[in-house]
PDB file of C-alpha atoms in Angstrom:
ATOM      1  CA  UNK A   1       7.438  13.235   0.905  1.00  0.00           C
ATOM      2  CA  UNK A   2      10.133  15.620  -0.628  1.00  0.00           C
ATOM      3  CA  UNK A   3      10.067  16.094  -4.709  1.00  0.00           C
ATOM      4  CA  UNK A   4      12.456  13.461  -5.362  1.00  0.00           C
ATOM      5  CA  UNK A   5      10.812  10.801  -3.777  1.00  0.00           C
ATOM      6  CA  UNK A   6       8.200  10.177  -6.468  1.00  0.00           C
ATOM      7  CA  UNK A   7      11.140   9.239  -8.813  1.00  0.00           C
ATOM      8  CA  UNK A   8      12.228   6.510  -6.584  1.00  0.00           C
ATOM      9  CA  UNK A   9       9.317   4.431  -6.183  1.00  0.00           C
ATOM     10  CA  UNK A  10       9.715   1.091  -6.797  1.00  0.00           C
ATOM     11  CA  UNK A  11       8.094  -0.471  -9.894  1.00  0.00           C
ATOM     12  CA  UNK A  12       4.720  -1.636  -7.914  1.00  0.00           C
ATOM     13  CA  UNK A  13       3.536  -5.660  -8.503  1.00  0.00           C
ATOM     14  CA  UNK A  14       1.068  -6.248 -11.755  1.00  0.00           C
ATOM     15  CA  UNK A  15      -2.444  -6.629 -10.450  1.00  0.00           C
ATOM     16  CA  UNK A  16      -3.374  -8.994 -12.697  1.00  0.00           C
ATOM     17  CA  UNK A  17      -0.121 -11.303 -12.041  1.00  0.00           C
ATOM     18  CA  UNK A  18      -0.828 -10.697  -8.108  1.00  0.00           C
ATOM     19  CA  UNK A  19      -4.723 -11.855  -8.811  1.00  0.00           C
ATOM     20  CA  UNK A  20      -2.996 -15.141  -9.908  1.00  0.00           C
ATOM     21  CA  UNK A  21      -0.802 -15.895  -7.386  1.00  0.00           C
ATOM     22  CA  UNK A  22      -2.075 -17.361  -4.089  1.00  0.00           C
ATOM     23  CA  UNK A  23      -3.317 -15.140  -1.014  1.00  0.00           C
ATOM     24  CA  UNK A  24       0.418 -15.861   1.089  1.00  0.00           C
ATOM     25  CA  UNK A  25       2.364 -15.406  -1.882  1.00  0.00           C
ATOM     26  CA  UNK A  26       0.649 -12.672  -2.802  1.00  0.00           C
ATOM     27  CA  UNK A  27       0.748 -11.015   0.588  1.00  0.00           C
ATOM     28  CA  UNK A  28       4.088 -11.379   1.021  1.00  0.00           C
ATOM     29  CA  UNK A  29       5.280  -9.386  -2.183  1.00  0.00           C
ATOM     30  CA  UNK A  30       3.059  -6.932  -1.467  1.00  0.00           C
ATOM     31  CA  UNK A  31       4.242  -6.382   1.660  1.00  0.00           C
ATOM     32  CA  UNK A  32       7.972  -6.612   0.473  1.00  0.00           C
ATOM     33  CA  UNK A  33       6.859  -3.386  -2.302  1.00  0.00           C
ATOM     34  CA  UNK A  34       5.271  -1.755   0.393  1.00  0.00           C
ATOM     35  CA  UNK A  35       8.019  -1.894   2.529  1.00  0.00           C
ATOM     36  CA  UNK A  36      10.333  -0.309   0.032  1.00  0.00           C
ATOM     37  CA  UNK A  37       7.433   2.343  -0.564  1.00  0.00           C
ATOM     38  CA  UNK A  38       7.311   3.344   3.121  1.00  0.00           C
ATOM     39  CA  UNK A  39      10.845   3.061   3.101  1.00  0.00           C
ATOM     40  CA  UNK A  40      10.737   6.151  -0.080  1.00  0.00           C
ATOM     41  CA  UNK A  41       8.035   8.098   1.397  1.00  0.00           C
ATOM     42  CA  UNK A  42       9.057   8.233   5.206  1.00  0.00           C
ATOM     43  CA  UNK A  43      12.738   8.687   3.679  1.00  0.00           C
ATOM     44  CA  UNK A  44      14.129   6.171   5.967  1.00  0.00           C
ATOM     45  CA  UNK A  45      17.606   6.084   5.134  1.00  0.00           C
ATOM     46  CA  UNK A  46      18.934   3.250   2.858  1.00  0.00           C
ATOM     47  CA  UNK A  47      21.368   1.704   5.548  1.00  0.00           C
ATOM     48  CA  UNK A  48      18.005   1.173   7.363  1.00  0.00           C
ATOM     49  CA  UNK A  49      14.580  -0.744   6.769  1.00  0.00           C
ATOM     50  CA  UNK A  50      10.696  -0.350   7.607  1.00  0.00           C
ATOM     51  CA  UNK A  51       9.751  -3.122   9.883  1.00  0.00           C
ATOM     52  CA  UNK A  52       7.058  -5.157   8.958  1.00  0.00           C
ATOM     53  CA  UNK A  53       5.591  -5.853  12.229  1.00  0.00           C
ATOM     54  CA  UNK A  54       5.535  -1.995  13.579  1.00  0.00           C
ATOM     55  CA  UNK A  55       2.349   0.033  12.866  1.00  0.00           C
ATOM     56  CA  UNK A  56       2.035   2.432  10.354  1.00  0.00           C
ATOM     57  CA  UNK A  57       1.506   5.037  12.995  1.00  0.00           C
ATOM     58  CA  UNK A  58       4.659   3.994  14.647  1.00  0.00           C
ATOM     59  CA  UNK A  59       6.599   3.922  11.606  1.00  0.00           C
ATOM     60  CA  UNK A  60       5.856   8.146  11.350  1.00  0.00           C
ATOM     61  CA  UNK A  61       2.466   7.829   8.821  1.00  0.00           C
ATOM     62  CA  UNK A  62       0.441  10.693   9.809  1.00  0.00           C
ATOM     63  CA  UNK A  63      -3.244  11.618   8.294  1.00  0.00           C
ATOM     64  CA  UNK A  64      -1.993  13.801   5.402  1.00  0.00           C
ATOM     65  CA  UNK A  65       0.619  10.279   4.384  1.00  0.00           C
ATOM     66  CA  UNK A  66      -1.947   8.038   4.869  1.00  0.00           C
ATOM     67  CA  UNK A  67      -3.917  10.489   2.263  1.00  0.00           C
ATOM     68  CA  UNK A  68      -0.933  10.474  -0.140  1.00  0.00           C
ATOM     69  CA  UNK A  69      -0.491   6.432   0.807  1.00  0.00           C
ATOM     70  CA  UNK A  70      -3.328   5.454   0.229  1.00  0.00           C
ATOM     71  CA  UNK A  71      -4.029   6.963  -3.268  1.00  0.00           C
ATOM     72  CA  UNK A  72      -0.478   5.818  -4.267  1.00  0.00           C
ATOM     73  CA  UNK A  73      -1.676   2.281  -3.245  1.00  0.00           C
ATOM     74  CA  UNK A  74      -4.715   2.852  -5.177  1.00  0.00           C
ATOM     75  CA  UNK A  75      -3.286   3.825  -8.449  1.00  0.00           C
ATOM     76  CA  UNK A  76      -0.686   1.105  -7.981  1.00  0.00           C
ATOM     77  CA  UNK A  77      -2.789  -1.717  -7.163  1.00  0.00           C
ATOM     78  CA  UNK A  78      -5.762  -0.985  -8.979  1.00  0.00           C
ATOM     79  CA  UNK A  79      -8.018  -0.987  -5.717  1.00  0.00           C
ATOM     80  CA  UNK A  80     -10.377   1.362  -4.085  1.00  0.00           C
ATOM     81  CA  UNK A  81      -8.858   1.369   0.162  1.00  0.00           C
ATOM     82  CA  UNK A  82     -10.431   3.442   2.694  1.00  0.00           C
ATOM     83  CA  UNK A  83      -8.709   5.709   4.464  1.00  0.00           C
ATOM     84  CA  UNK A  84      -9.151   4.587   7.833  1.00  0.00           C
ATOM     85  CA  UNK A  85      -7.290   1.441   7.045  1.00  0.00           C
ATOM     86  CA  UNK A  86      -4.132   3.111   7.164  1.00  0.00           C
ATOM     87  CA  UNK A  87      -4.932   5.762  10.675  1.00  0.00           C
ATOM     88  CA  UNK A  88      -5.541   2.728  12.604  1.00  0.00           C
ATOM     89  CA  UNK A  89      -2.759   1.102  14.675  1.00  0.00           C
ATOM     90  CA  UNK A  90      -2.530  -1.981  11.904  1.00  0.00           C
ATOM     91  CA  UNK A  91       1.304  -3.051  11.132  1.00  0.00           C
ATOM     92  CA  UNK A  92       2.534  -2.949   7.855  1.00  0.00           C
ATOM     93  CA  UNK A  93       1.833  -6.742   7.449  1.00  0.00           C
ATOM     94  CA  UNK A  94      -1.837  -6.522   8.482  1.00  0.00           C
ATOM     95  CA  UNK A  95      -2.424  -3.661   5.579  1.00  0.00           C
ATOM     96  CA  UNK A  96      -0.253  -6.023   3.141  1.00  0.00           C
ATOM     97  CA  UNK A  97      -2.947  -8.940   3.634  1.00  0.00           C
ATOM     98  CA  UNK A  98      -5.414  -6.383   2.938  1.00  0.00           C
ATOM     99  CA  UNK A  99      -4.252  -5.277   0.168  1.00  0.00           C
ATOM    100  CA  UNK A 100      -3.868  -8.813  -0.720  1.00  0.00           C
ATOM    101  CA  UNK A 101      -7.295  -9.393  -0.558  1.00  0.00           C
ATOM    102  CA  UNK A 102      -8.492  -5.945  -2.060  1.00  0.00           C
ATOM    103  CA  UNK A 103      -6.768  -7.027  -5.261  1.00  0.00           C
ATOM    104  CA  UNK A 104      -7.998 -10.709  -5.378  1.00  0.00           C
ATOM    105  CA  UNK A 105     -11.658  -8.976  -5.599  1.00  0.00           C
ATOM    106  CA  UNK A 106     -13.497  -8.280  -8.905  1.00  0.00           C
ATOM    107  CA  UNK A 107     -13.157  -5.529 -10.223  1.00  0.00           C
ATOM    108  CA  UNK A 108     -14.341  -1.689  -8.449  1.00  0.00           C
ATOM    109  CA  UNK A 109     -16.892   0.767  -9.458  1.00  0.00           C
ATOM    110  CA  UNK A 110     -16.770   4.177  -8.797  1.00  0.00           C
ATOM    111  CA  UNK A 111     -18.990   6.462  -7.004  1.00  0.00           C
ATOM    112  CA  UNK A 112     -22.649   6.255  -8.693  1.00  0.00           C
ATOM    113  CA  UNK A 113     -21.681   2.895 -10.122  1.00  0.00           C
ATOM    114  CA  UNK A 114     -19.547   3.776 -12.654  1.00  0.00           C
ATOM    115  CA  UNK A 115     -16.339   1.768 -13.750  1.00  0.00           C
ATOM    116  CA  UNK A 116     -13.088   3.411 -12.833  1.00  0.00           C
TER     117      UNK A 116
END
């Protein structure tokens, strides 16, 4: 991710107005903004697009991205997402419906059962 990439990100979807919507809806905007965020921190170039159907792995996400991914997600989304979700061979609609789901749950606790 180069330094002017955290400037570009798109505004990410309100957890609370994604935890209304319904799972498809919600799945796909979430995996339209994290299409566009891929798109940002792979710097694909803007004449081109992240396919939704190729793997994160196959789109260029290495371990120390998925580390960077997955707390962006995180503080974006208002979710707690293991790390292994995003070194496995899942595309990026298969981590959009989990994300969909991670946000339809209650609200997370932190380590030692503290609120976040």
């Amino acid at each position: 991710m180069n330094p002017t990439t955290a400037s570009r990100f798109a505004t990410p979807p309100d957890p609370p107005a994604l935890r209304a919507m319904d799972l498809d809806t919600r799945t796909r905007l979430i995996e339209s903004w994290l299409c566009r965020e891929l798109g940002h921190i792979l710097d694909v170039p803007p004449a081109h697009r992240v396919d939704p159907g190729r793997s994160l792995r196959g789109s260029g996400v290495d371990s120390l991205l998925a580390l960077c991914l997955k707390r962006h997600l995180e503080l974006a989304l208002d979710i707690r997402l293991k790390t292994h979700h995003l070194l496995r061979d899942d595309t990026v609609n298969e981590i959009a419906a989990l994300l969909a789901q991670a946000v339809a749950e209650p609200a997370r606790t932190a380590a030692h059962g503290r609120p976040r």
